[in-house]
GROMACS .gro file of C-alpha atoms in nm:
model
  164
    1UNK     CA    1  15.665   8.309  15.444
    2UNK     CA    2  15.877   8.610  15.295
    3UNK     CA    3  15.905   8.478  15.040
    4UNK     CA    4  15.651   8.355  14.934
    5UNK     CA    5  15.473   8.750  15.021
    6UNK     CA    6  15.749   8.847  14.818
    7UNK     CA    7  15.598   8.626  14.506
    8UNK     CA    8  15.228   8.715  14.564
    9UNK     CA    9  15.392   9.126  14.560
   10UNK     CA   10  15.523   9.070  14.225
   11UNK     CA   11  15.255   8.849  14.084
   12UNK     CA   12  15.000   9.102  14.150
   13UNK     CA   13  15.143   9.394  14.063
   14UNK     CA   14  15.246   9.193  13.713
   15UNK     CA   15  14.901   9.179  13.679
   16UNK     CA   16  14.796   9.523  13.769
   17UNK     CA   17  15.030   9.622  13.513
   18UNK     CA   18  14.899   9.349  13.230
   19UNK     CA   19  14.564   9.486  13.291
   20UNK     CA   20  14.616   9.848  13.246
   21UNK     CA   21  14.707   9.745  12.891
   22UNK     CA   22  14.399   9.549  12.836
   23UNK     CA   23  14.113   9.722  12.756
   24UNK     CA   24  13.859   9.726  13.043
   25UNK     CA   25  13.608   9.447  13.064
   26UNK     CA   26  13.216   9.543  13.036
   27UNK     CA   27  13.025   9.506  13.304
   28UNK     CA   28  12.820   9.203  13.323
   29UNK     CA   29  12.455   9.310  13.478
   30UNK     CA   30  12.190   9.030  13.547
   31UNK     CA   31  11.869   9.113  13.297
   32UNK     CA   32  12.095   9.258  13.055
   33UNK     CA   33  11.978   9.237  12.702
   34UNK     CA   34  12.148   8.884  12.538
   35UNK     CA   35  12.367   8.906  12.228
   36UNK     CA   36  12.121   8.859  11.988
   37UNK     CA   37  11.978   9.187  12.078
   38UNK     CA   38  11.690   9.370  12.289
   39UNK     CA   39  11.439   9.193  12.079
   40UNK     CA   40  11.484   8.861  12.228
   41UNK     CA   41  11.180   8.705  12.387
   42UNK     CA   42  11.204   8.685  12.786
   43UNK     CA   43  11.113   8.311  12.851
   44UNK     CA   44  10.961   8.236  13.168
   45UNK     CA   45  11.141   8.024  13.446
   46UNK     CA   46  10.964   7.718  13.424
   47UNK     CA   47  10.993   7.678  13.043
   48UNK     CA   48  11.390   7.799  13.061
   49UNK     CA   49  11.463   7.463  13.317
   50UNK     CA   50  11.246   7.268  13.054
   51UNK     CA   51  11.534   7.350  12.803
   52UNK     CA   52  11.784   7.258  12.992
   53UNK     CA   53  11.628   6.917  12.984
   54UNK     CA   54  11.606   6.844  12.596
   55UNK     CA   55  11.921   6.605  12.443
   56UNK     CA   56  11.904   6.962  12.196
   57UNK     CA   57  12.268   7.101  12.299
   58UNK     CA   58  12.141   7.416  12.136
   59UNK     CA   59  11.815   7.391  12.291
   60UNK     CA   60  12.023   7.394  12.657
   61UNK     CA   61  12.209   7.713  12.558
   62UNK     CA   62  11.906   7.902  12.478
   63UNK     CA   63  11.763   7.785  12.807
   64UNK     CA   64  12.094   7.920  12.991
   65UNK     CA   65  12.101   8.219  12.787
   66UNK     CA   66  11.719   8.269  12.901
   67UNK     CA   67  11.851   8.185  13.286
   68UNK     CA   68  12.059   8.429  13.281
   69UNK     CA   69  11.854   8.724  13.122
   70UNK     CA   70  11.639   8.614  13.386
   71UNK     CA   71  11.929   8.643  13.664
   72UNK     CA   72  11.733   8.607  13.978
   73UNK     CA   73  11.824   8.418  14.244
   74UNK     CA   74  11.613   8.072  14.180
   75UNK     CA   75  11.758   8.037  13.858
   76UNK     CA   76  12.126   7.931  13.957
   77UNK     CA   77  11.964   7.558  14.115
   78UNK     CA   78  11.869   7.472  13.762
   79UNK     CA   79  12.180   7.540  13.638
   80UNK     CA   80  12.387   7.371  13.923
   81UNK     CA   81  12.152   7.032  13.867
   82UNK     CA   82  12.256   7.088  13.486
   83UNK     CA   83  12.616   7.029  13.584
   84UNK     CA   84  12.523   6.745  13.849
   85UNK     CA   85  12.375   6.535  13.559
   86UNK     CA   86  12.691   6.535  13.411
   87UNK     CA   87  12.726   6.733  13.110
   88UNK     CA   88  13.023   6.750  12.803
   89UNK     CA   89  13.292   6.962  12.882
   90UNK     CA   90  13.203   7.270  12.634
   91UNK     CA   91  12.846   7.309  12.823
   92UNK     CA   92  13.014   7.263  13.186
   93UNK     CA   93  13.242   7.564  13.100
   94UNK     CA   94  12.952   7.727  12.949
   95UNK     CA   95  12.725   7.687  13.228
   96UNK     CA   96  13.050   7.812  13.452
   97UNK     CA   97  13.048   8.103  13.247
   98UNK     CA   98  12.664   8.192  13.284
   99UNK     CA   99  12.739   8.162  13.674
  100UNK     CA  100  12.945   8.406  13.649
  101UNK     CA  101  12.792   8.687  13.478
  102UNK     CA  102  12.460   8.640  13.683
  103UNK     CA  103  12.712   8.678  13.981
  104UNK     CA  104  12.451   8.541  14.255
  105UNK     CA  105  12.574   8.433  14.597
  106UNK     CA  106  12.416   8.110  14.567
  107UNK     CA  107  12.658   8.003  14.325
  108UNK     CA  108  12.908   8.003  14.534
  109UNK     CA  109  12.922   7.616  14.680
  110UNK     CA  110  12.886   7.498  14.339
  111UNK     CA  111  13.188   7.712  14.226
  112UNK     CA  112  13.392   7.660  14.539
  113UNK     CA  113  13.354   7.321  14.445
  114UNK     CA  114  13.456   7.340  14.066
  115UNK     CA  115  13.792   7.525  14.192
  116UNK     CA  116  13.877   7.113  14.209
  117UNK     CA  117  13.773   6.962  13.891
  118UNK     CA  118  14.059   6.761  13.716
  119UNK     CA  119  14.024   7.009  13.418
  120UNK     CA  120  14.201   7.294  13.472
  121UNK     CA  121  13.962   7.498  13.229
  122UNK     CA  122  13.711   7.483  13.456
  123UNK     CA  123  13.909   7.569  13.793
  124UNK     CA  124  13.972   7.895  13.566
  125UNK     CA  125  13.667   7.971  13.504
  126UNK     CA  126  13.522   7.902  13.824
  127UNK     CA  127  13.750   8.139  13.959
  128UNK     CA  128  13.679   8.422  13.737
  129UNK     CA  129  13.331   8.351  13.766
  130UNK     CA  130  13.377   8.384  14.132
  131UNK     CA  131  13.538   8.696  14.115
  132UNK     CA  132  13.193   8.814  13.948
  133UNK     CA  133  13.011   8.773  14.315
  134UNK     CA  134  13.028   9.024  14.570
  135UNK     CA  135  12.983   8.821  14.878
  136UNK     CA  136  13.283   8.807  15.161
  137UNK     CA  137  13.307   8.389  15.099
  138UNK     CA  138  13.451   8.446  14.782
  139UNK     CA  139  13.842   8.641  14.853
  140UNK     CA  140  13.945   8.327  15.042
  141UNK     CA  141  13.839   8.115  14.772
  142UNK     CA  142  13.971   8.303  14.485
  143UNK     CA  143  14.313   8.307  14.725
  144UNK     CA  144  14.294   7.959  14.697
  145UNK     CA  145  14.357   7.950  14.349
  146UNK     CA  146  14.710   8.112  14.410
  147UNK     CA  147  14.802   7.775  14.521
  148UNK     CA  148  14.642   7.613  14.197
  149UNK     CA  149  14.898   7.298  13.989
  150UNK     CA  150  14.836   7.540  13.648
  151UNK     CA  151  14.980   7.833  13.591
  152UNK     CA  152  14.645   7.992  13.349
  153UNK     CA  153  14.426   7.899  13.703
  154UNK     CA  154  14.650   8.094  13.930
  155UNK     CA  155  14.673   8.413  13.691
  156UNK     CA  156  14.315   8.401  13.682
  157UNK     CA  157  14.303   8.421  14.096
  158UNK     CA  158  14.602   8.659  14.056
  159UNK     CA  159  14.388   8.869  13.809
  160UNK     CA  160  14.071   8.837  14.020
  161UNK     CA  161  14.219   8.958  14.396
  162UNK     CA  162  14.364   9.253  14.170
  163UNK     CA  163  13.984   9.344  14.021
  164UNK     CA  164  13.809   9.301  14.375
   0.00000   0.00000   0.00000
């Protein structure tokens, strides 16, 4: 058990140190405007989940993008039956991504759940979209990546308990 404190001392402070070289990451705000500028046209719920339906793969990132500009609550079940219908492994860690920076609580069985996938891409990003929700479910679950096979997943949960 020492030891293993011992470890979890020096990762983290390894990583407090790694990240006062970085520069500091943005802050990712629900409703914010998307890339492509302020212009961009808000598109309604409804139509947004209609995206997400076409066999268009650029078609289903406008319809995240427009999920997440939208950032309310009802908009992460769309998304989570978007990774249920099984999707290619560029859009899963997309739509991982976009979970992330809306940061909403009901995410969080969805992610908990990715922190398994055989890919450890996604386990990463799960966990550092994770760290994006402020909700007391989501330290023991971002712990739980310390324990992680792959080293990139457990820096990532390192990383994360540091930033929360």
């Amino acid at each position: 058990m020492r030891r293993t404190t011992g470890l979890l001392s020096a990762l983290l402070l390894a990583t407090f140190a790694s990240s006062a070289e970085a520069q500091p990451r943005p802050p990712l705000r629900p409703g914010a405007p998307a890339a492509n500028g302020p212009a961009a046209r808000v598109v309604p719920l409804r139509e947004a989940v209609q995206m997400l339906q076409s066999a268009n793969g650029d078609e289903v990132l406008t319809g995240l993008d427009a999920l997440v500009r939208l950032g309310t609550p009802d908009v992460v079940p769309p998304m989570v039956d978007l990774i249920h219908r099984g999707v290619d492994d560029s859009t899963l860690e997309n739509v991982v991504e976009k979970l992330g920076i809306i940061g909403r609580p009901e995410a969080i069985d969805e992610l908990s759940s990715l922190l398994h996938h055989r890919r450890s891409s996604v386990r990463e990003k799960a966990v550092t979209a994770l760290s994006h929700i402020r909700d007391n479910r989501v330290r023991p679950l971002l712990e739980s990546g310390l324990r992680d096979s792959e080293p990139t997943v457990r820096g990532a949960a390192a990383r994360s308990l540091g930033e929360i």
